[in-house]
Coordinates of C-alpha atoms in Angstrom, one line a residue:
X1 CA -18.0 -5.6 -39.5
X2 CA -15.0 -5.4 -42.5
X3 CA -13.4 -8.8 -42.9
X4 CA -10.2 -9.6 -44.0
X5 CA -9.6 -12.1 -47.4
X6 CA -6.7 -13.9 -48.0
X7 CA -7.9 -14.7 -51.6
X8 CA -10.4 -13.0 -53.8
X9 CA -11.7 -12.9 -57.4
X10 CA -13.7 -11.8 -60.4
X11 CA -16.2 -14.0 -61.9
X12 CA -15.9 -14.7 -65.4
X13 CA -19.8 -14.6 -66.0
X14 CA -21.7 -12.5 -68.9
X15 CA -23.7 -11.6 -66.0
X16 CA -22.3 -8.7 -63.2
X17 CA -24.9 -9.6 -60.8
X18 CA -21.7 -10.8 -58.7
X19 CA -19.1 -8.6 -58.2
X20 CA -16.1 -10.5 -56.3
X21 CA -16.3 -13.7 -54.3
X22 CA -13.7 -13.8 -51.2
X23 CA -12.2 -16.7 -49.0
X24 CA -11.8 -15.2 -46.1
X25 CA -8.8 -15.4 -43.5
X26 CA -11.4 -17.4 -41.2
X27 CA -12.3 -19.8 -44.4
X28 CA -15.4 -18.7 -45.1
X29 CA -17.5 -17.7 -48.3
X30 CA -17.8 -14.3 -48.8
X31 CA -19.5 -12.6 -52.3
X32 CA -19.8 -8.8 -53.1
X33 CA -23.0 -8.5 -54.8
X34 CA -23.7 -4.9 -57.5
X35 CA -26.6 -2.7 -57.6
X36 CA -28.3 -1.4 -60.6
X37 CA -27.6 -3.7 -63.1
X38 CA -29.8 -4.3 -66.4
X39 CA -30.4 -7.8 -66.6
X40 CA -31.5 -9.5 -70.5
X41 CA -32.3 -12.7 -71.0
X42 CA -30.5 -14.1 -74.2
X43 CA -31.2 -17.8 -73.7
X44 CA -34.3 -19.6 -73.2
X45 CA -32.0 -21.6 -70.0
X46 CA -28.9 -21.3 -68.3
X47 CA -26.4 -21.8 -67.7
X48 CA -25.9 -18.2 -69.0
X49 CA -29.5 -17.3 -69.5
X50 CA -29.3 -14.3 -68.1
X51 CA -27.0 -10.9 -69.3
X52 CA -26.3 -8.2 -67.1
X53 CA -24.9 -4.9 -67.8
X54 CA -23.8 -1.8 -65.9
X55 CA -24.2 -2.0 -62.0
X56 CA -21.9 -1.2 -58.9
X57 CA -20.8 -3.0 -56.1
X58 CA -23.7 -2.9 -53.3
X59 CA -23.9 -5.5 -50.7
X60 CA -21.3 -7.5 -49.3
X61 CA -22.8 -10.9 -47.7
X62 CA -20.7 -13.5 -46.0
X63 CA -21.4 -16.8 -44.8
X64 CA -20.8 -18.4 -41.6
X65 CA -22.3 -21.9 -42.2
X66 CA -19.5 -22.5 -44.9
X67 CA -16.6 -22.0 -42.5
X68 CA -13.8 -24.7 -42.7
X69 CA -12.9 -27.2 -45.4
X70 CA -16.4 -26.4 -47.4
X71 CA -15.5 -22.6 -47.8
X72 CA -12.2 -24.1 -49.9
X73 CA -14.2 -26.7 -52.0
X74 CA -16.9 -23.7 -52.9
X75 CA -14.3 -21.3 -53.7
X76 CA -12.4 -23.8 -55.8
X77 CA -15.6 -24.7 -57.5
X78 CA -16.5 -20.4 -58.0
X79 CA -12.8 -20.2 -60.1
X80 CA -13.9 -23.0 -62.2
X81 CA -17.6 -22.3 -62.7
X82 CA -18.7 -20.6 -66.1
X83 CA -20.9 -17.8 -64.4
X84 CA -20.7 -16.4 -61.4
X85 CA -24.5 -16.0 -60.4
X86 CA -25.5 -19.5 -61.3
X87 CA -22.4 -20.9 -58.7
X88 CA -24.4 -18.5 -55.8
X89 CA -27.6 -20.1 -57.1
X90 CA -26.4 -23.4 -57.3
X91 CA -24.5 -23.8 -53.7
X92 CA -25.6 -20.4 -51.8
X93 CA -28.7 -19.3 -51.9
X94 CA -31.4 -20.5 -49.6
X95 CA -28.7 -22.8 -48.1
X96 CA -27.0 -21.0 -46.1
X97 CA -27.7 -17.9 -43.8
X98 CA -25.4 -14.9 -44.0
X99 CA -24.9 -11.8 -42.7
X100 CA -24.4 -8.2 -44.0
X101 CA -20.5 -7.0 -43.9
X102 CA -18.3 -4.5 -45.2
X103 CA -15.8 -5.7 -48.1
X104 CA -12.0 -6.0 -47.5
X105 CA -9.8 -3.1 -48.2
X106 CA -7.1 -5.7 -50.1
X107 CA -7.1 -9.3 -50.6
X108 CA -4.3 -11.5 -49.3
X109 CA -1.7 -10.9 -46.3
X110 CA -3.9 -12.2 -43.1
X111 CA -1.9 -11.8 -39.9
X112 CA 0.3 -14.3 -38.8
X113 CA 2.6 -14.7 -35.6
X114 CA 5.5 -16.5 -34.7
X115 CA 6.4 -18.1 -31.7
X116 CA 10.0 -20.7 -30.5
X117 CA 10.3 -23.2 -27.7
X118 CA 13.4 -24.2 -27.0
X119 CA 13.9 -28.0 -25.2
X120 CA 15.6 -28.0 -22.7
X121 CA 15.4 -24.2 -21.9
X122 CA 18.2 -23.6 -20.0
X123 CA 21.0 -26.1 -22.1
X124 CA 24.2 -26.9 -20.6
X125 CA 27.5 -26.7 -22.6
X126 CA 27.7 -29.3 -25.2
X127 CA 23.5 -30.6 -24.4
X128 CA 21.0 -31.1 -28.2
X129 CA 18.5 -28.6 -28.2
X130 CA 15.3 -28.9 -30.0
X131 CA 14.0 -25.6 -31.1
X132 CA 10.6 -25.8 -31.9
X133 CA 8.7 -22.4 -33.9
X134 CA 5.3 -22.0 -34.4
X135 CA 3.7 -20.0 -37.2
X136 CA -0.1 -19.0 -36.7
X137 CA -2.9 -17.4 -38.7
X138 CA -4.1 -14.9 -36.2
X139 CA -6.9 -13.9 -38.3
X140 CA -8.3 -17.7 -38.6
X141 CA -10.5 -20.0 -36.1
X142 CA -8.2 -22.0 -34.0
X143 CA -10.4 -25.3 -35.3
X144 CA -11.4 -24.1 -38.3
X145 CA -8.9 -21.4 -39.9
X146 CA -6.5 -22.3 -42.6
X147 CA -3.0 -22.7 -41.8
X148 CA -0.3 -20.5 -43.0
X149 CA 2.0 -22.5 -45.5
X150 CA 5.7 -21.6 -46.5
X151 CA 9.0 -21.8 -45.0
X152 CA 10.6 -20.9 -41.5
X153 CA 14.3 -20.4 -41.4
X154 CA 15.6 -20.8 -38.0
X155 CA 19.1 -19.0 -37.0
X156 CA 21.3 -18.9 -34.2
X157 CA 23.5 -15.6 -33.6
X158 CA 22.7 -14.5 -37.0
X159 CA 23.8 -17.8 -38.6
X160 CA 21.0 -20.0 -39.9
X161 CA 21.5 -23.5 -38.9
X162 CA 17.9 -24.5 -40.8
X163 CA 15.2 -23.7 -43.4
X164 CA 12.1 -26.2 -42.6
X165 CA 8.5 -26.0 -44.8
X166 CA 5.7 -26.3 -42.9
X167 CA 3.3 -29.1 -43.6
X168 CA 0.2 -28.6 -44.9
X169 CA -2.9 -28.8 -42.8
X170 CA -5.3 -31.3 -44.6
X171 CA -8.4 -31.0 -44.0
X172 CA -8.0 -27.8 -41.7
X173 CA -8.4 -28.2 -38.6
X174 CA -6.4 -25.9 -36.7
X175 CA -4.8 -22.1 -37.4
X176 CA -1.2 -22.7 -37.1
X177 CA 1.3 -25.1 -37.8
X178 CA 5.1 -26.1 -36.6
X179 CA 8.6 -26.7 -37.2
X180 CA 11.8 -27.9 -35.5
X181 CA 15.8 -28.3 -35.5
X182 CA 18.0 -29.3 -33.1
X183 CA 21.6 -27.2 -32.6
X184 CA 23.8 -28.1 -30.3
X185 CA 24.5 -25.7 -27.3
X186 CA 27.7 -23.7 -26.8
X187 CA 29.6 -21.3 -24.9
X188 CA 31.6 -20.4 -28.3
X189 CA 30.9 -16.4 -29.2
X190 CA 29.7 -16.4 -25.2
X191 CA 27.1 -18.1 -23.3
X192 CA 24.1 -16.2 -24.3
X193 CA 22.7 -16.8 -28.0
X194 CA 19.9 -15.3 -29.7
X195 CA 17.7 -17.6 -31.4
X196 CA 15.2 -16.2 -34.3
X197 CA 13.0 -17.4 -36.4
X198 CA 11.8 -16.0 -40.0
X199 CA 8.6 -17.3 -42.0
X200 CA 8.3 -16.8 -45.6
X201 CA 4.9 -17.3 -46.6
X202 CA 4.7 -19.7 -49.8
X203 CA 1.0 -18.1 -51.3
X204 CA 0.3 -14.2 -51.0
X205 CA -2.7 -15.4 -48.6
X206 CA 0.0 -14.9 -45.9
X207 CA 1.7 -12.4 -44.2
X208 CA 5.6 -12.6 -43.6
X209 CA 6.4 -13.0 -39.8
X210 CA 9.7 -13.3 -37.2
X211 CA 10.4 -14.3 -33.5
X212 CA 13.3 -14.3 -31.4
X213 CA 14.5 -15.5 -28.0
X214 CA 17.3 -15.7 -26.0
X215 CA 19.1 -18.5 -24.1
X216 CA 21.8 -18.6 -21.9
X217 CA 23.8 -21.7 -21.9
X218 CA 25.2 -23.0 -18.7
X219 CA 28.6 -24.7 -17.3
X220 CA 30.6 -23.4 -19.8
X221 CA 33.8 -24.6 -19.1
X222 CA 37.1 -22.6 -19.7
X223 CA 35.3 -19.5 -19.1
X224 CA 32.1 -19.3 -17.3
X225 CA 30.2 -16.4 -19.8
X226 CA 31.9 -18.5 -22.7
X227 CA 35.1 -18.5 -25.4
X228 CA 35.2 -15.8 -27.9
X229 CA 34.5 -17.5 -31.3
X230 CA 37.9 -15.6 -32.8
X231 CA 41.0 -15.8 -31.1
X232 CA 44.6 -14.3 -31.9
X233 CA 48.0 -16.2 -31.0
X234 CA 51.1 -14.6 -31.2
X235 CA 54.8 -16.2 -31.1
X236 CA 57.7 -14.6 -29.6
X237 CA 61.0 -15.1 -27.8
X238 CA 62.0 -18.2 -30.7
X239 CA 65.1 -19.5 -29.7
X240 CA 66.8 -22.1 -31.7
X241 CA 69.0 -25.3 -29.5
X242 CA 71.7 -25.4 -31.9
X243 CA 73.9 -23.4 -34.5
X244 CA 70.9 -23.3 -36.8
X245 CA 68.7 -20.3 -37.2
X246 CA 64.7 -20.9 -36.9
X247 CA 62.7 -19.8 -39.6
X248 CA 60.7 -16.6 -39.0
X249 CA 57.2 -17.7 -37.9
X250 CA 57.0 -15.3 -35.1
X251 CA 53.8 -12.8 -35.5
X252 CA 50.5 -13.0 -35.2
X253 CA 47.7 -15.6 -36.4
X254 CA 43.8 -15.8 -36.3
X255 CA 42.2 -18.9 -34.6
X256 CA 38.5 -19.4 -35.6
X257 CA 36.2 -22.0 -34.0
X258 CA 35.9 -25.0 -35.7
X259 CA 32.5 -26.8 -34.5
X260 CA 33.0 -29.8 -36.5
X261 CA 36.4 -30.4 -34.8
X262 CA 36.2 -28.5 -31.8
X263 CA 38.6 -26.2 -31.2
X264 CA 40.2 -23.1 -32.6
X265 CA 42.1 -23.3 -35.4
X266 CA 45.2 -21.8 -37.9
X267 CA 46.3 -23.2 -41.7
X268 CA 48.8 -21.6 -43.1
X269 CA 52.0 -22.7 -45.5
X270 CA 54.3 -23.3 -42.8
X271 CA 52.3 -23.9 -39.5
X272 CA 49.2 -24.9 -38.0
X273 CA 48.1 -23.7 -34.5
X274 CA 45.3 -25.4 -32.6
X275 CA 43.5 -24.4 -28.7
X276 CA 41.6 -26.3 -27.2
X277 CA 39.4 -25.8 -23.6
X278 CA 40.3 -29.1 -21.7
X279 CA 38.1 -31.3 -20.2
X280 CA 39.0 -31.5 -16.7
X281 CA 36.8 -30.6 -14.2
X282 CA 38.8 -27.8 -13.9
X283 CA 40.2 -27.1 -17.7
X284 CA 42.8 -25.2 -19.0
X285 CA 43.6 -24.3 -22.4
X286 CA 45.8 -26.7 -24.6
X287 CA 47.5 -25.5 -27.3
X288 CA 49.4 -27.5 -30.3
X289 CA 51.7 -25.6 -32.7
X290 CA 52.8 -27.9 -35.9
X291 CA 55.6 -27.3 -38.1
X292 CA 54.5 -28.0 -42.3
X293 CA 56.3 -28.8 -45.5
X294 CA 53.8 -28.6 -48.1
X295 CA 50.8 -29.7 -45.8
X296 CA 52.8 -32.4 -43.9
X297 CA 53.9 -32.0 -40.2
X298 CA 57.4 -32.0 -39.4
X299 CA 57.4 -31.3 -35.8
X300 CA 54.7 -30.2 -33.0
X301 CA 55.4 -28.4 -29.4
X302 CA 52.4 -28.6 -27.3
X303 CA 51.4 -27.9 -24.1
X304 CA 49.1 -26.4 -21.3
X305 CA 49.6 -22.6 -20.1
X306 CA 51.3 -20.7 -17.6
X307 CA 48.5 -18.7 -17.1
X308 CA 44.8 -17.9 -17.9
X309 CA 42.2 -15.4 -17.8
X310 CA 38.7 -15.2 -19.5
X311 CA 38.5 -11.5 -18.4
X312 CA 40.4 -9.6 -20.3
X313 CA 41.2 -13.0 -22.6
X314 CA 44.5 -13.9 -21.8
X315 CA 46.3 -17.4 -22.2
X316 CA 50.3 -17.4 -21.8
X317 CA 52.5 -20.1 -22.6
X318 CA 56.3 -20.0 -22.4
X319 CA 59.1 -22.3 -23.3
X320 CA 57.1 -24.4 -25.3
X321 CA 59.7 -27.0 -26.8
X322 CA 59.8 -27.9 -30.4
X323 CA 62.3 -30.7 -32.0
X324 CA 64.0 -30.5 -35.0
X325 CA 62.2 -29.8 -38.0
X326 CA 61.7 -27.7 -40.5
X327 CA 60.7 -24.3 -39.0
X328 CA 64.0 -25.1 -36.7
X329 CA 66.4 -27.3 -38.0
X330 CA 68.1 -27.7 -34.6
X331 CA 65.3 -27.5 -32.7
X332 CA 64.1 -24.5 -30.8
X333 CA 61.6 -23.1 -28.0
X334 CA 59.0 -20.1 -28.4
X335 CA 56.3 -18.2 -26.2
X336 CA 52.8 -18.2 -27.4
X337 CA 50.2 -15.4 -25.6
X338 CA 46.6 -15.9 -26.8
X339 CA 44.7 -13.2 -27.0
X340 CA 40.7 -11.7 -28.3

């Protein structure tokens, strides 16, 4: 049997009688014993009595009966102790049983996996959801195998929305350990979201990890497979009530989802242009076009649509009235058609 170590070291000890002790990915003492070593005594007692020289690494012995919080305190005590073979002698031998194994092939890295819940699973439009991601140590005793420590950075649709540290596990007493968020459900950028999940391991003794899952948010409501996150609103057909020309703010504009505010939304110099999905039982799409003279609104047309369609896109609104101000000094009407 080879087992896996997510931390190793050398000794510092005149004597090479041990070659490596390991902490193993199931917390429990491992040591790497050589072969072949000349052994001189250089002082009448220890510690450091005893001088070995030469030597290769032999036999590999781990210990069961140390697994769990015990395996930590003994390995913390091995980095601190002056010689090597006296910390076997001293908390090792003839205490505790082992068994013959082969060494690791690296130190470090033990397997983790990574796992989300979301609560509620199937959200409606608008509903909290708690996400909920599990990071476990797949290489460690579900009671008695450390758990993995670092971060987990939670995203939705590419976007993170949070970067939580899991807490630590003291004493150890399971594998794995958790993490949650809430986000807030929506049918913006579509109904169906993927949610993942990335763990950065804080200690080498960990291997990096990631998870996703998909959810499909329900009763969206202007369109029932969700709103595109970008929009596009063009003006046309301005007509001004009087003798007075309108300015030219026909063209084109990009309306991106605002969360905070909720709806879709332009800034420029001269106008500002805002949708919004009603909320009726059924909804249209409401759409306000303001007028501005250095970021202060001088007149607003608003109003519902002639027509809508989630597929293609399509939202038409014509006639939309708009008193005097300074985009039309006389006053004026236009057409807006919203479109992906």
């Amino acid at each position: 049997m080879q087992i896996k170590a997510r931390r190793c070291f050398v000794p510092p000890s005149p004597s090479r009688w041990v070659a490596q002790v390991y902490l193993t990915c199931d917390n429990m003492i491992a040591v790497e014993f050589r072969h072949g070593q000349h052994v001189k005594k250089v002082l009448p007692y220890g510690p450091g009595a005893y001088r070995g020289t030469g030597g290769y690494p032999s036999v590999c012995c781990l210990y069961p009966g140390t697994q769990g919080e015990l395996a930590e305190t003994l390995y913390k005590l091995a980095e601190a102790w002056s010689y090597g073979g006296e910390w076997v002698h001293a908390f090792l031998y003839k205490k505790f049983s082992y068994v013959r194994v082969a060494p690791p092939d690296v130190c470090g890295g033990c397997s983790t996996s990574c796992s989300l819940r979301l609560d509620p699973a199937n959200p409606t439009d608008g509903q909290t959801v708690t996400i909920t991601c599990t990071i476990t140590n797949t290489d460690g005793s579900p009671t008695k195998g450390d758990a993995p420590e670092g971060t987990v950075t939670i995203s939705v649709d590419g976007n993170a929305i949070c970067t939580q540290t899991l807490p630590e596990d003291e004493p150890d007493s399971k594998n794995y350990q958790t993490v949650a968020c809430g986000w807030s459900a929506t049918c913006v950028g579509g109904n169906t979201h993927t949610i993942e999940a990335v763990y950065t391991p804080s200690a080498p003794d960990f291997a990096p990890t990631r998870c996703s899952a998909s959810v499909t948010v329900n009763d969206c409501k202007c369109c029932p497979n969700g709103e595109p996150a970008t929009l596009h609103a063009t003006i046309s057909n301005i007509q001004s009530s009087g003798s007075e020309p309108c300015l030219g703010f026909g063209g084109t504009y990009p309306l991106n989802y605002s969360s905070g505010q909720g709806v879709w939304i332009y800034t420029g110099s001269l106008l500002e242009i805002t949708l919004q999905c009603g909320t009726s039982v059924n909804p249209t799409w409401v759409i306000g076009v303001s007028c501005l003279a250095e970021g202060v609104v001088t007149g607003r047309a608003s109003g519902g649509p002639q027509s809508q369609n989630c597929d293609p896109f399509q939202v038409v609104y014509t006639g939309l009235s708009l008193g005097p101000c300074n985009c039309c000094p006389d006053g004026g009407t236009f057409d807006v058609t919203v479109t992906l």
